[in-house]
Structures are given as C-alpha cells and as structure tokens.
Coordinates of N, CA, C and O in Angstrom, one line a residue:
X1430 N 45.2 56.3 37.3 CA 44.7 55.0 36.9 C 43.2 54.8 37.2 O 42.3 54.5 36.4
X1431 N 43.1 55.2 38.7 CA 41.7 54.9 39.1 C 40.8 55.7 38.0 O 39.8 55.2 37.6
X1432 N 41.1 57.1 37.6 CA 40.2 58.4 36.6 C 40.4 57.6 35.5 O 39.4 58.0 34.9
X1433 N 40.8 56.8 34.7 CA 40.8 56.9 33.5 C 39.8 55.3 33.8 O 38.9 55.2 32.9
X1434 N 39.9 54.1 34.8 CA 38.9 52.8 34.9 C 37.9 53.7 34.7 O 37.2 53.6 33.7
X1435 N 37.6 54.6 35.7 CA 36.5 55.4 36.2 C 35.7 56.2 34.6 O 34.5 56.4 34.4
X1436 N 36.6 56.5 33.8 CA 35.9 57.4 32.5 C 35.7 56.2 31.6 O 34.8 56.2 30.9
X1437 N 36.6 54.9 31.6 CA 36.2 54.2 30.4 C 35.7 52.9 30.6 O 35.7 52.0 29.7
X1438 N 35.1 52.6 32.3 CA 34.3 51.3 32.2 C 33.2 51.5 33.1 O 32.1 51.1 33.0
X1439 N 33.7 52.2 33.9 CA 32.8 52.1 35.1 C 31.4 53.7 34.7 O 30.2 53.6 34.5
X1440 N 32.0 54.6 34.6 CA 30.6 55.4 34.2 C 30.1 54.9 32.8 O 28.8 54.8 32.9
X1441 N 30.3 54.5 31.9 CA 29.3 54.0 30.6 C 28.6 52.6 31.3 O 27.6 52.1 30.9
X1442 N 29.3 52.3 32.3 CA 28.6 51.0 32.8 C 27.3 51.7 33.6 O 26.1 51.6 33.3
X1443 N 27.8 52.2 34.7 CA 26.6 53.0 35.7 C 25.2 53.3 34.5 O 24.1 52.7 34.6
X1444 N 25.4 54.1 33.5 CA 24.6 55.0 32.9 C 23.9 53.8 32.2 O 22.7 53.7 32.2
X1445 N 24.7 52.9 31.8 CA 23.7 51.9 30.9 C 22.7 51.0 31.6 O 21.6 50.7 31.2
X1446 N 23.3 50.7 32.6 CA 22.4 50.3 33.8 C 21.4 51.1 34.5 O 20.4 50.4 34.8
X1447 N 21.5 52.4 34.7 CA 20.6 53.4 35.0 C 19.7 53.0 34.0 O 18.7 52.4 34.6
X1448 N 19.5 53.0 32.4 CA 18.8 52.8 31.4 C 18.3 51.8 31.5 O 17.1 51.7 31.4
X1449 N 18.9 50.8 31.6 CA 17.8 49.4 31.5 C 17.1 49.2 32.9 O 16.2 48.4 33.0
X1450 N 17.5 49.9 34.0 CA 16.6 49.4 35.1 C 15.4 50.1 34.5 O 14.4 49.4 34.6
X1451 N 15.0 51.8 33.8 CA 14.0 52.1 33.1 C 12.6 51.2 33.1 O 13.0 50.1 32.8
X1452 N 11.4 51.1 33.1 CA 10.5 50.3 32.5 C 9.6 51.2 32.1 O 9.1 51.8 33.1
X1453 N 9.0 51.7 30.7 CA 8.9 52.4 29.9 C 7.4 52.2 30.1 O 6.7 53.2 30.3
X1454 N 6.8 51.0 30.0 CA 5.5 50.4 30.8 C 5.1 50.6 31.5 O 3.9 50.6 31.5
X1455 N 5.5 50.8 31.9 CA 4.5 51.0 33.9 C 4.4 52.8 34.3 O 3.7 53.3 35.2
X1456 N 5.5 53.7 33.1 CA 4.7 55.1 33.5 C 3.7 55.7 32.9 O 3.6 55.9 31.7
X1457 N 2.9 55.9 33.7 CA 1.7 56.4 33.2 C 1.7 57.7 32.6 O 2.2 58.6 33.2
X1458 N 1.0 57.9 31.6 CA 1.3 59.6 31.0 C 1.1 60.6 31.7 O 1.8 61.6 31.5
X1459 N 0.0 60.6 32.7 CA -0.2 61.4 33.7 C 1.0 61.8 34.3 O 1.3 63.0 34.3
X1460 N 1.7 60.8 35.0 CA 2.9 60.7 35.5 C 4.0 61.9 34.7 O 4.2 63.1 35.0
X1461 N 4.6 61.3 33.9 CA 5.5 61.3 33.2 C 5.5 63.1 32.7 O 6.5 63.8 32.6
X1462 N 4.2 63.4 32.4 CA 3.9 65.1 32.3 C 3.9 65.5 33.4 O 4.2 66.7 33.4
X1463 N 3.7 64.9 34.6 CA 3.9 66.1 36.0 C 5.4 65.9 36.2 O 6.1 66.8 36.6
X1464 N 6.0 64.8 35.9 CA 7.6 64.5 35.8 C 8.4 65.9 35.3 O 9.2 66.6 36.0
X1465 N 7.9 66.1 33.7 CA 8.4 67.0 33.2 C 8.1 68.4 33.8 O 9.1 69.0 34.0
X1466 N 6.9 68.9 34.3 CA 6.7 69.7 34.9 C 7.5 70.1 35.6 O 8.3 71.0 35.4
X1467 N 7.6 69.1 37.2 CA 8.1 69.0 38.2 C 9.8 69.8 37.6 O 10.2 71.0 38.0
X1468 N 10.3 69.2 37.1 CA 11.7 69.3 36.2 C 11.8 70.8 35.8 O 12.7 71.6 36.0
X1469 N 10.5 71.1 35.1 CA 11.0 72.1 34.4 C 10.8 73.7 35.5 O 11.4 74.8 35.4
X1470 N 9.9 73.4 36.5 CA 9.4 74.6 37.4 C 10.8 74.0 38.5 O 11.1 75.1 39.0
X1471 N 11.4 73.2 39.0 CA 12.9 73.2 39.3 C 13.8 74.2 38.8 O 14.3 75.2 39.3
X1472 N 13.9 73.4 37.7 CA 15.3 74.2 36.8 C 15.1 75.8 37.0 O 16.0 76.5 37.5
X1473 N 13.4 76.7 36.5 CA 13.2 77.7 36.4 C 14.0 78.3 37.8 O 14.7 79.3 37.8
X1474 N 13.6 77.6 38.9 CA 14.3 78.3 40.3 C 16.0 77.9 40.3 O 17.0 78.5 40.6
X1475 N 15.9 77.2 40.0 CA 17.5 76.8 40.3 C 18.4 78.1 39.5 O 19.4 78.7 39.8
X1476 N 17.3 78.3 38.3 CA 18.5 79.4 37.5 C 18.2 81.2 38.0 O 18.9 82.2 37.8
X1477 N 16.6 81.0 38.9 CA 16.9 82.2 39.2 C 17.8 82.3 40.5 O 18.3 83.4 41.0
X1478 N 18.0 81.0 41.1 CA 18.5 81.0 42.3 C 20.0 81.5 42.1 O 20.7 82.1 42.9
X1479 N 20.5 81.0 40.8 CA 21.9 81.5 40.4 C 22.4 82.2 39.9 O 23.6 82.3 39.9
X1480 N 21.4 83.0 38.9 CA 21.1 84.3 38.7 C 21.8 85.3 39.9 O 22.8 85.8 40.1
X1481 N 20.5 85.2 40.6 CA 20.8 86.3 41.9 C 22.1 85.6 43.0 O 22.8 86.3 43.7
X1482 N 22.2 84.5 42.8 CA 23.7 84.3 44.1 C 24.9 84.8 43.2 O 25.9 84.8 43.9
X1483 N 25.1 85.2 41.6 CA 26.5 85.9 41.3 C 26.1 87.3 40.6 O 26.5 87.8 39.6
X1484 N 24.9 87.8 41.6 CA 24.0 89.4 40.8 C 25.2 90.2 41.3 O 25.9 91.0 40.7
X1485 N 25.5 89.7 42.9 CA 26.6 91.0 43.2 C 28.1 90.9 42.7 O 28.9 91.5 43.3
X1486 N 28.4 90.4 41.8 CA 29.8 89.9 41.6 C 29.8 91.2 40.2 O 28.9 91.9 39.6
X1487 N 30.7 91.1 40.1 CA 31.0 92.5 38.7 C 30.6 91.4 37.1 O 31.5 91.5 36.3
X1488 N 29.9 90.9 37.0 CA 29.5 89.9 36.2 C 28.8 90.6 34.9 O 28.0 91.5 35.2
X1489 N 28.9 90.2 33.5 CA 28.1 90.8 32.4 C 26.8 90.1 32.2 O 26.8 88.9 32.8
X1490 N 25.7 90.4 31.7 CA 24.8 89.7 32.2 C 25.3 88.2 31.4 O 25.2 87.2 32.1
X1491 N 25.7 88.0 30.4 CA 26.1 87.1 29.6 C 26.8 85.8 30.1 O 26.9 84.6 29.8
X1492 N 27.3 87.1 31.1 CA 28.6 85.9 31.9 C 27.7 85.3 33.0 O 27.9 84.1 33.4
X1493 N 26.7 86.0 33.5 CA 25.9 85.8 34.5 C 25.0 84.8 34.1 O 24.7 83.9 35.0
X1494 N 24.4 84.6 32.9 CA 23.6 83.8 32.3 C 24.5 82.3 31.8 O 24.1 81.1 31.7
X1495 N 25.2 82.6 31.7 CA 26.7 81.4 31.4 C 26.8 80.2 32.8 O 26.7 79.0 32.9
X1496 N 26.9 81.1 33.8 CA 26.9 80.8 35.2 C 25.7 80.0 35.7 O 26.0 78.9 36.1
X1497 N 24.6 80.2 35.8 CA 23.0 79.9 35.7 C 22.7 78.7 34.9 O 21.9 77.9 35.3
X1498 N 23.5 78.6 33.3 CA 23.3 77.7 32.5 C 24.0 76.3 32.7 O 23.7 75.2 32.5
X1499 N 25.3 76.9 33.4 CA 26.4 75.9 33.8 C 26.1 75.0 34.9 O 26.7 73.9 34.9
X1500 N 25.3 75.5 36.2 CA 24.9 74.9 37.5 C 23.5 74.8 37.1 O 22.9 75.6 37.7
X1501 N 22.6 74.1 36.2 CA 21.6 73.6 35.6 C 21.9 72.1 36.2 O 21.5 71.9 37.4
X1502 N 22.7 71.0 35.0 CA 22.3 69.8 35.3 C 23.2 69.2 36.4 O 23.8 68.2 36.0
X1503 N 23.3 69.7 37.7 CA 24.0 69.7 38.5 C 23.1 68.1 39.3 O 21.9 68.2 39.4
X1504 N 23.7 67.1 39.6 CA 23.3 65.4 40.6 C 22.1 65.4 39.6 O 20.9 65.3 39.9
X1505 N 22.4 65.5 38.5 CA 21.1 64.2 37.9 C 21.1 62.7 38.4 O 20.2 62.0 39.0
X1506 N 22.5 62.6 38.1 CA 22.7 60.7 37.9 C 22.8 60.3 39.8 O 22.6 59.1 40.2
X1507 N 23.1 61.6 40.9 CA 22.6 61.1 42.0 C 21.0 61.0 42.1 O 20.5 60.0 42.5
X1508 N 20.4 62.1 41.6 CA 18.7 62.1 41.9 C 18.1 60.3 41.4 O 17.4 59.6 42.1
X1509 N 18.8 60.1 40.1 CA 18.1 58.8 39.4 C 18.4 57.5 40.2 O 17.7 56.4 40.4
X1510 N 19.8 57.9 40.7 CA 20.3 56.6 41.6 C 19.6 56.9 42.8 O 18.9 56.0 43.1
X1511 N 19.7 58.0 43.7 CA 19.1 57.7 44.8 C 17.7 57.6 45.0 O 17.2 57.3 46.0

C-alpha cells in the first residue's frame, strides 16, 4: 500500500515541487555553465570511478560500461533537496 501512495502521489508530488521552487530568474548564466561543468567533470569521475571498482570482476567491457552507465544518476533528487 505504502509503494504504490509512494509511486502515484507522493513522488510526482516531491518532483513537481522540486520544479516550481526553481526560479529561472535569479540564475545567472555564468552560474548555470559552471553548474553544467561542475556536473559534467563529476559524472566523468564517477564513471571512471566505476569503471575501475568492477575492472577486477570477469566483466565484458560492454557489461562494464553498462555498470558505469547504470550508477550515473545515482541521489539526484537527494542533491536538489538537500
């Protein structure tokens, strides 16, 4: 009961609210490109970081790259909330 309140009121509610607290105004472009930056020289470590934590495992690289792609958008919606 609680999983299914939880998938059909309460996360579309969190996320829409995430969105309108937004004010689209007040960032400055400056900002908003070291934002992306910031984000994208993250992610680059995050995937080499998990790359190499399943290099020793008997893994194809494919499966390895699968793995890396999958633990990407790992606490977005904690980062934005907290």
């Amino acid at each position: 009961v609680l999983g299914e309140l939880w998938a059909s009121v309460a996360q579309p509610l969190l996320f829409s609210l995430l969105g309108a607290a937004v004010d689209l105004d007040v960032i400055r472009g400056r900002d908003a490109g070291l934002g992306v930056a910031l984000i994208v020289i993250s992610g680059a470590f995050r995937f080499a970081a998990t790359s190499n934590a399943v290099r020793g495992f008997s893994l194809k690289p494919k499966e390895r790259l699968f793995v890396a792609l999958a633990w990407l958008p790992k606490a977005t919606v904690q980062a934005a909330v907290g």
